[in-house]
CSV table of C-alpha atoms in Angstrom, one decimal:
chain,number,residue,atom,x,y,z
M,11,MET,CA,-28.0,-0.3,-14.0
M,12,ARG,CA,-27.8,-4.5,-14.2
M,13,ARG,CA,-25.8,-6.0,-11.3
M,14,GLU,CA,-22.8,-7.1,-14.1
M,15,GLU,CA,-22.9,-3.6,-15.1
M,16,GLY,CA,-22.6,-2.3,-11.6
M,17,LEU,CA,-20.2,-5.2,-10.1
M,18,LEU,CA,-18.0,-4.4,-13.5
M,19,GLU,CA,-17.6,-0.5,-13.0
M,20,ASN,CA,-16.7,-1.3,-9.0
M,21,ILE,CA,-14.1,-3.9,-10.2
M,22,VAL,CA,-12.2,-1.8,-13.0
M,23,ARG,CA,-12.4,1.9,-10.9
M,24,ARG,CA,-10.8,0.5,-7.9
M,25,SER,CA,-6.9,-0.5,-7.6
M,26,SER,CA,-7.6,-2.3,-4.9
M,27,SER,CA,-8.4,-5.9,-4.8
M,28,PRO,CA,-8.1,-8.6,-1.6
M,29,TRP,CA,-4.8,-10.3,-3.4
M,30,MET,CA,-2.7,-7.7,-2.8
M,31,ASP,CA,-3.8,-6.6,1.0
M,32,GLY,CA,-0.6,-7.7,2.3
M,33,SER,CA,-2.1,-10.3,4.6
M,34,GLY,CA,-1.3,-14.0,4.9
M,35,THR,CA,1.4,-16.1,5.3
M,36,MET,CA,5.1,-14.9,4.3
M,37,SER,CA,3.3,-11.9,2.6
M,38,ASP,CA,6.7,-10.0,3.0
M,39,VAL,CA,7.9,-11.7,-0.3
M,40,VAL,CA,4.7,-13.8,-1.6
M,41,ILE,CA,2.2,-11.4,-2.6
M,42,SER,CA,-0.4,-13.8,-3.8
M,43,SER,CA,-1.4,-17.4,-4.3
M,44,ARG,CA,-3.0,-18.5,-6.9
M,45,VAL,CA,-4.9,-21.8,-7.4
M,46,ARG,CA,-6.5,-22.6,-11.4
M,47,LEU,CA,-8.6,-25.5,-12.4
M,48,ALA,CA,-9.1,-26.1,-15.8
M,49,ARG,CA,-12.7,-28.0,-16.9
M,50,ASN,CA,-14.2,-28.5,-20.1
M,51,LEU,CA,-17.8,-30.0,-21.0
M,52,ARG,CA,-18.5,-33.0,-22.4
M,53,ASP,CA,-18.8,-33.9,-25.7
M,54,VAL,CA,-18.4,-30.4,-27.1
M,55,GLU,CA,-15.1,-29.3,-29.1
M,56,PHE,CA,-12.1,-27.5,-27.0
M,57,PRO,CA,-12.4,-23.7,-28.0
M,58,HIS,CA,-9.9,-23.3,-30.1
M,59,ARG,CA,-12.0,-26.0,-32.5
M,60,MET,CA,-15.4,-24.3,-31.5
M,61,ASP,CA,-17.8,-22.2,-33.9
M,62,GLU,CA,-19.2,-19.3,-32.4
M,63,LYS,CA,-22.7,-21.1,-32.0
M,64,ALA,CA,-20.8,-24.0,-30.1
M,65,ALA,CA,-19.3,-21.3,-27.8
M,66,LYS,CA,-22.4,-19.3,-27.0
M,67,THR,CA,-23.8,-22.9,-26.0
M,68,VAL,CA,-20.8,-23.4,-23.7
M,69,PHE,CA,-21.4,-19.6,-21.9
M,70,ASP,CA,-25.3,-19.9,-21.3
M,71,LYS,CA,-24.6,-23.1,-20.0
M,72,VAL,CA,-22.2,-22.0,-17.7
M,73,LYS,CA,-24.4,-18.9,-16.6
M,74,ASN,CA,-27.3,-21.1,-16.3
M,75,ALA,CA,-25.3,-23.2,-13.8
M,76,VAL,CA,-24.2,-19.8,-12.2
M,77,LEU,CA,-27.7,-18.7,-11.5
M,78,ASP,CA,-28.6,-22.0,-9.8
M,79,VAL,CA,-25.6,-22.0,-7.6
M,80,ASN,CA,-26.6,-18.1,-6.5
M,81,ALA,CA,-30.2,-19.7,-5.8
M,82,ARG,CA,-29.0,-22.1,-3.8
M,83,LYS,CA,-27.3,-19.4,-1.5
M,84,ALA,CA,-23.9,-21.9,-1.3
M,85,VAL,CA,-21.1,-19.2,-1.9
M,86,PRO,CA,-21.4,-15.6,-2.3
M,87,GLU,CA,-23.3,-14.6,-5.2
M,88,LEU,CA,-21.3,-14.7,-8.3
M,89,THR,CA,-21.9,-12.8,-11.5
M,90,CYS,CA,-21.5,-14.0,-15.1
M,91,ILE,CA,-20.5,-11.2,-17.5
M,92,ASP,CA,-20.6,-11.2,-21.4
M,93,LEU,CA,-17.4,-10.0,-22.3
M,94,GLU,CA,-18.6,-9.1,-25.8
M,95,ASP,CA,-21.0,-6.4,-23.7
M,96,VAL,CA,-17.4,-5.2,-22.0
M,97,SER,CA,-15.4,-2.7,-23.5
M,98,PRO,CA,-11.5,-3.2,-25.0
M,99,LEU,CA,-10.4,-0.8,-22.4
M,100,ASP,CA,-12.3,-2.5,-19.6
M,101,ARG,CA,-11.4,-6.0,-20.8
M,102,GLN,CA,-7.5,-4.8,-20.4
M,103,VAL,CA,-8.0,-3.5,-17.0
M,104,LEU,CA,-9.5,-6.9,-16.1
M,105,VAL,CA,-6.4,-8.4,-17.0
M,106,GLU,CA,-4.0,-5.5,-15.0
M,107,LYS,CA,-6.0,-6.7,-12.1
M,108,HIS,CA,-5.3,-10.7,-12.6
M,109,LEU,CA,-9.1,-11.5,-13.1
M,110,MET,CA,-8.3,-12.7,-16.3
M,111,SER,CA,-5.5,-13.8,-18.7
M,112,PRO,CA,-4.1,-11.5,-21.8
M,113,GLN,CA,-5.5,-14.2,-24.5
M,114,HIS,CA,-9.1,-13.9,-22.6
M,115,ALA,CA,-9.0,-10.1,-23.6
M,116,GLN,CA,-9.2,-10.9,-27.1
M,117,PRO,CA,-12.6,-10.1,-28.5
M,118,LEU,CA,-14.0,-13.6,-29.8
M,119,PRO,CA,-17.9,-14.6,-29.2
M,120,GLY,CA,-18.7,-16.7,-26.1
M,121,ARG,CA,-16.3,-15.2,-24.0
M,122,GLY,CA,-17.1,-14.3,-20.3
M,123,LEU,CA,-15.7,-14.1,-17.2
M,124,VAL,CA,-17.5,-15.3,-13.5
M,125,THR,CA,-16.8,-13.3,-10.1
M,126,ARG,CA,-18.0,-11.6,-7.4
M,127,PRO,CA,-17.7,-8.6,-5.2
M,128,ASP,CA,-14.5,-9.6,-3.4
M,129,GLU,CA,-12.7,-10.6,-6.8
M,130,ARG,CA,-11.6,-13.9,-4.7
M,131,VAL,CA,-12.9,-16.0,-7.6
M,132,SER,CA,-12.7,-15.6,-11.7
M,133,ILE,CA,-13.7,-18.1,-13.5
M,134,MET,CA,-12.8,-17.5,-17.5
M,135,VAL,CA,-15.2,-19.3,-19.7
M,136,ASN,CA,-14.0,-19.9,-23.2
M,137,GLU,CA,-10.4,-19.1,-22.7
M,138,GLU,CA,-8.5,-21.9,-23.7
M,139,ASP,CA,-10.5,-24.5,-22.0
M,140,HIS,CA,-14.2,-23.9,-21.6
M,141,LEU,CA,-13.6,-23.3,-18.0
M,142,ARG,CA,-10.8,-22.0,-15.7
M,143,ILE,CA,-11.8,-21.7,-12.2
M,144,GLN,CA,-9.0,-19.8,-10.3
M,145,CYS,CA,-8.6,-18.3,-6.8
M,146,LEU,CA,-6.4,-15.3,-5.5
M,147,TYR,CA,-5.2,-15.1,-2.0
M,148,SER,CA,-2.6,-13.2,-0.4
M,149,GLY,CA,1.0,-14.3,0.8
M,150,LEU,CA,1.9,-17.9,0.4
M,151,GLU,CA,-2.3,-19.5,1.5
M,152,LEU,CA,-2.4,-22.0,-1.5
M,153,ASP,CA,-4.4,-24.8,0.7
M,154,GLU,CA,-7.0,-21.4,0.9
M,155,ALA,CA,-6.8,-21.0,-2.1
M,156,TYR,CA,-7.5,-24.6,-3.5
M,157,ILE,CA,-10.2,-25.3,-0.4
M,158,THR,CA,-12.0,-22.1,-2.6
M,159,ALA,CA,-11.4,-23.3,-5.9
M,160,ASN,CA,-12.3,-27.0,-5.2
M,161,GLY,CA,-15.8,-25.8,-3.6
M,162,MET,CA,-16.4,-24.1,-6.7
M,163,ASP,CA,-15.5,-27.0,-9.0
M,164,ASP,CA,-17.8,-28.9,-6.6
M,165,LEU,CA,-20.6,-26.8,-7.1
M,166,LEU,CA,-20.7,-26.3,-11.3
M,167,ASP,CA,-20.0,-30.2,-11.1
M,168,GLU,CA,-23.0,-30.6,-10.1
M,169,ARG,CA,-24.4,-28.5,-12.8
M,170,LEU,CA,-22.4,-29.2,-15.7
M,171,ASP,CA,-20.9,-32.4,-16.9
M,172,PHE,CA,-16.8,-32.4,-17.2
M,173,ALA,CA,-15.2,-34.0,-19.5
M,174,TYR,CA,-13.3,-36.9,-17.7
M,175,ASP,CA,-11.4,-40.2,-17.9
M,176,ASP,CA,-11.0,-42.8,-15.3
M,177,ARG,CA,-7.3,-43.5,-16.6
M,178,THR,CA,-6.1,-40.2,-17.5
M,179,GLY,CA,-8.6,-37.7,-15.2
M,180,PHE,CA,-9.9,-34.4,-16.6
M,181,LEU,CA,-9.8,-33.8,-20.1
M,182,THR,CA,-7.8,-30.2,-21.0
M,183,ALA,CA,-7.0,-28.5,-24.2
M,184,CYS,CA,-3.7,-28.5,-23.2
M,185,PRO,CA,-1.6,-31.9,-22.5
M,186,THR,CA,0.6,-30.1,-19.8
M,187,ASN,CA,-3.2,-29.8,-18.0
M,188,VAL,CA,-4.2,-33.0,-17.9
M,189,GLY,CA,-5.0,-35.1,-14.8
M,190,THR,CA,-5.9,-33.0,-11.8
M,191,GLY,CA,-6.2,-29.6,-14.4
M,192,LEU,CA,-4.4,-27.8,-11.4
M,193,ARG,CA,-2.2,-24.9,-12.0
M,194,ALA,CA,-0.8,-23.5,-8.5
M,195,SER,CA,1.3,-20.5,-8.9
M,196,VAL,CA,2.9,-18.0,-6.1
M,197,MET,CA,3.7,-14.5,-6.8
M,198,VAL,CA,6.8,-13.6,-5.0
M,199,HIS,CA,9.1,-10.6,-4.7
M,200,LEU,CA,12.7,-10.3,-5.0
M,201,PRO,CA,14.4,-7.4,-5.1
M,202,ALA,CA,16.9,-8.4,-2.7
M,203,LEU,CA,18.1,-10.9,-4.9
M,204,ALA,CA,17.9,-8.5,-7.8
M,205,ILE,CA,20.3,-5.8,-6.2
M,206,GLY,CA,22.3,-8.8,-5.2
M,207,ASP,CA,22.5,-10.3,-8.7
M,208,GLU,CA,21.0,-13.4,-7.8
M,209,VAL,CA,17.9,-13.6,-9.1
M,210,SER,CA,19.0,-15.9,-12.4
M,211,ARG,CA,20.6,-18.4,-9.9
M,212,VAL,CA,17.6,-19.0,-7.6
M,213,LEU,CA,15.4,-19.4,-10.6
M,214,SER,CA,17.1,-21.2,-12.3
M,215,ALA,CA,17.5,-23.9,-9.5
M,216,VAL,CA,13.6,-23.4,-9.3
M,217,ASN,CA,13.1,-24.4,-13.2
M,218,LYS,CA,15.5,-27.4,-12.5
M,219,MET,CA,12.9,-28.6,-9.6
M,220,GLY,CA,10.2,-28.9,-12.3
M,221,LEU,CA,8.3,-25.7,-12.0
M,222,VAL,CA,8.1,-23.1,-14.6
M,223,VAL,CA,8.9,-19.1,-13.8
M,224,ARG,CA,6.7,-16.7,-15.7
M,225,GLY,CA,6.7,-12.8,-15.6
M,226,LEU,CA,4.2,-10.4,-13.6
M,227,TYR,CA,1.3,-11.4,-15.9
M,228,GLY,CA,2.2,-15.4,-16.4
M,229,GLU,CA,2.7,-16.8,-19.8
M,230,GLY,CA,5.1,-14.7,-22.1
M,231,THR,CA,5.6,-11.9,-19.9
M,232,GLU,CA,8.7,-10.5,-18.1
M,233,GLY,CA,9.5,-10.2,-14.4
M,234,GLN,CA,8.5,-6.1,-14.0
M,235,GLY,CA,9.7,-4.9,-10.8
M,236,ASN,CA,11.3,-8.1,-9.6
M,237,VAL,CA,8.0,-9.8,-9.5
M,238,TYR,CA,7.8,-13.4,-10.6
M,239,GLN,CA,5.1,-16.2,-10.7
M,240,VAL,CA,6.5,-19.3,-9.9
M,241,SER,CA,4.0,-22.2,-11.0
M,242,ASN,CA,3.9,-26.3,-11.5
M,243,GLN,CA,4.3,-27.5,-15.1
M,244,ILE,CA,2.7,-30.7,-15.0
M,245,THR,CA,-0.5,-32.0,-13.7
M,246,LEU,CA,-0.9,-35.7,-14.6
M,247,GLY,CA,0.3,-38.2,-12.2
M,248,GLN,CA,0.4,-36.4,-9.3
M,249,SER,CA,-2.4,-35.6,-6.8
M,250,GLU,CA,-3.3,-31.9,-5.6
M,251,LYS,CA,-2.2,-32.1,-2.3
M,252,GLU,CA,1.7,-33.4,-3.9
M,253,ILE,CA,1.1,-30.2,-6.5
M,254,LEU,CA,0.3,-27.9,-3.5
M,255,GLU,CA,3.1,-29.4,-1.3
M,256,ASN,CA,5.7,-29.3,-3.6
M,257,LEU,CA,5.2,-25.8,-4.9
M,258,SER,CA,4.7,-24.4,-1.2
M,259,LEU,CA,8.1,-26.3,-0.1
M,260,ILE,CA,10.0,-24.8,-3.0
M,261,ALA,CA,8.4,-21.2,-2.5
M,262,LYS,CA,9.5,-21.5,1.2
M,263,GLN,CA,13.0,-22.1,-0.1
M,264,VAL,CA,12.5,-18.9,-2.3
M,265,VAL,CA,11.2,-16.8,0.5
M,266,ALA,CA,14.2,-17.6,2.6
M,267,GLU,CA,16.8,-17.1,-0.2
M,268,GLU,CA,15.0,-13.6,-0.6
M,269,LYS,CA,15.4,-12.8,3.1
M,270,ARG,CA,18.9,-13.7,4.0
M,271,TYR,CA,19.7,-11.5,1.2
M,272,ARG,CA,17.6,-9.0,2.8
M,273,GLU,CA,19.5,-9.1,5.7
M,274,THR,CA,22.9,-9.0,4.3
M,275,LEU,CA,21.9,-5.8,2.5
M,276,MET,CA,20.7,-4.1,5.7
M,277,LYS,CA,24.2,-5.3,7.7
M,278,ASN,CA,26.8,-4.7,5.0
M,279,ARG,CA,24.9,-1.9,2.4
M,280,ARG,CA,22.6,-0.4,4.6
M,281,SER,CA,23.4,3.1,3.4
M,282,ALA,CA,23.1,2.2,-0.3
M,283,LEU,CA,20.3,0.4,0.3
M,284,GLU,CA,18.7,3.1,2.2
M,285,ASP,CA,19.9,6.1,-0.4
M,286,ARG,CA,18.3,3.6,-3.6
M,287,ILE,CA,15.0,3.5,-1.7
M,288,PHE,CA,14.7,6.6,-0.9
M,289,ARG,CA,15.3,7.9,-4.0
M,290,ALA,CA,12.6,5.5,-5.6
M,291,TRP,CA,10.4,7.0,-3.0
M,292,GLY,CA,11.6,11.0,-3.9
M,293,ILE,CA,10.5,9.8,-7.8
M,294,LEU,CA,7.4,8.5,-7.1
M,295,THR,CA,6.1,11.3,-4.8
M,296,ASN,CA,7.3,14.3,-6.9
M,297,ALA,CA,7.5,13.0,-10.8
M,298,ARG,CA,5.2,15.1,-13.1
M,299,SER,CA,5.8,12.5,-15.9
M,300,MET,CA,6.5,8.5,-15.5
M,301,SER,CA,6.2,5.5,-17.8
M,302,SER,CA,4.5,2.2,-16.3
M,303,GLU,CA,7.9,0.6,-16.5
M,304,GLU,CA,9.8,3.1,-14.3
M,305,ALA,CA,6.9,3.0,-12.1
M,306,VAL,CA,6.7,-0.6,-11.6
M,307,ARG,CA,10.6,-0.6,-11.0
M,308,LEU,CA,10.4,2.3,-8.4
M,309,TRP,CA,7.5,0.7,-6.5
M,310,SER,CA,10.0,-2.4,-6.1
M,311,ASP,CA,12.6,-0.3,-4.2
M,312,VAL,CA,9.9,1.4,-2.1
M,313,ARG,CA,8.1,-1.6,-1.0
M,314,LEU,CA,11.5,-3.2,-0.1
M,315,GLY,CA,11.5,-0.1,2.1
M,316,VAL,CA,8.3,-0.6,3.7
M,317,GLU,CA,8.9,-4.1,4.2
M,318,LEU,CA,11.9,-3.5,6.1
M,319,GLY,CA,10.9,-0.6,7.9
M,320,LEU,CA,12.9,1.9,6.5
M,321,ILE,CA,9.9,4.0,5.1
M,322,ASP,CA,7.4,4.7,7.8
M,323,GLY,CA,3.8,5.8,7.0
M,324,PRO,CA,2.3,3.8,4.1
M,325,ASP,CA,0.9,0.3,4.6
M,326,VAL,CA,1.6,-2.4,1.8
M,327,THR,CA,-1.9,-2.7,1.0
M,328,HIS,CA,-1.7,0.6,-0.8
M,329,ILE,CA,1.9,0.2,-1.8
M,330,ASN,CA,0.7,-2.6,-3.9
M,331,GLU,CA,-2.3,-1.0,-5.2
M,332,ILE,CA,0.8,0.9,-7.6
M,333,LEU,CA,1.1,-2.2,-9.3
M,334,VAL,CA,-2.8,-1.8,-10.9
M,335,ILE,CA,-2.4,2.1,-10.8
M,336,ALA,CA,0.9,2.5,-12.9
M,337,GLN,CA,-0.5,0.0,-15.6
M,338,PRO,CA,-1.5,1.9,-18.9
M,339,ASN,CA,-5.2,0.5,-19.4
M,340,PHE,CA,-5.6,1.8,-15.7
M,341,VAL,CA,-4.9,4.8,-16.0
M,342,MET,CA,-6.7,5.6,-19.3
M,343,ARG,CA,-10.0,4.4,-17.4
M,344,SER,CA,-9.3,6.5,-14.6
M,345,HIS,CA,-9.5,9.4,-16.8
M,346,GLY,CA,-12.6,7.8,-18.9
M,347,ARG,CA,-10.8,8.4,-22.5
M,348,THR,CA,-7.8,6.5,-24.6
M,349,MET,CA,-4.2,8.4,-24.5
M,350,SER,CA,-1.3,9.0,-26.0
M,351,SER,CA,2.0,7.5,-24.6
M,352,GLU,CA,3.0,11.1,-23.2
M,353,GLU,CA,-0.4,11.8,-21.9
M,354,ARG,CA,-0.8,8.5,-20.1
M,355,ASP,CA,3.1,9.2,-18.6
M,356,ILE,CA,1.8,12.7,-17.5
M,357,ALA,CA,-1.6,11.0,-15.7
M,358,ARG,CA,0.1,8.1,-14.3
M,359,ALA,CA,2.4,10.4,-12.4
M,360,GLU,CA,-0.4,12.3,-11.0
M,361,LEU,CA,-2.6,9.3,-9.7
M,362,LEU,CA,0.8,7.9,-8.2
M,363,ARG,CA,1.6,11.2,-6.6
M,364,ARG,CA,-2.3,11.6,-5.1
M,365,HIS,CA,-2.0,8.1,-4.5
M,366,LEU,CA,1.0,8.3,-2.2
M,367,ALA,CA,0.0,11.5,-0.6
M,368,SER,CA,-3.5,10.2,0.7
M,369,MET,CA,-2.0,7.6,2.6
M,370,LYS,CA,-0.1,10.8,4.9
M,371,SER,CA,-3.2,12.2,5.8
């Protein structure tokens, strides 16, 4: 088996990733931090204007640059995967694991994914930009994610000629990314604010501070399981340091609001909260059929119970894996075939029962 095939197989068959291991600062509320750098090659049309030949040329240039990085042994070994060789099902699993965007899963020539065994780094080739360098860390660790992404950017910049203007900065397909090309985001879990009907108020305030709030899988998705991604909206006119500091400051304010409501619930509504959490636990551990929406909704209550110390036994890492296990394509990949919605619901419930039972052994 080729190294690319072996790495891909390992990634799509396992439900865990380092970004969900429950480590890092404020990880009881902040599930993960992501830093993404948009880069384009000089004198090459943006992906939405490229023909097939140009797209494949970009992919080959990136692949050769990655091979050279590997030869120098500067970072953990990277693997460049041609997405034309990846099944539609496996591409969707990569989306469900947050290694690439839903848009990047579309079957277009020249698209690729560069990653490494720990999944800490993933580089989308020929998505909206020629390269989107992404780094994911558990908890509120924006600085760590940026250091890794910036280091990868420097290594590739030595081998690729990036489009850069001395006045405006890095040139990107979308004007909002021009400048640093940096998009930073934090994935936050806000169940207490949801129970207290305060999520809309808090997220509205975040929007007014110049940030954007999206759902579990980014742009165009909803906040399933009370999970939201908060990110910077503008990259032009701000330094990388300013972007990261501003996002970190606002993320800490959101965390403080969520923790305050958790304390209020524990003090004033503990019996009702416990009932809600243990009902969710009972359904997850016993149900025979379950939709992905229900699974993620119940996951939110169970994760809250674990973080508050109400549910004893399971660790956050295994609880967080439910975010992947519950997704439709991961369920089908685990069973090696496509399924109807009803079949998936039955298979999902079985996977969840097995997963949660394994935590007790």
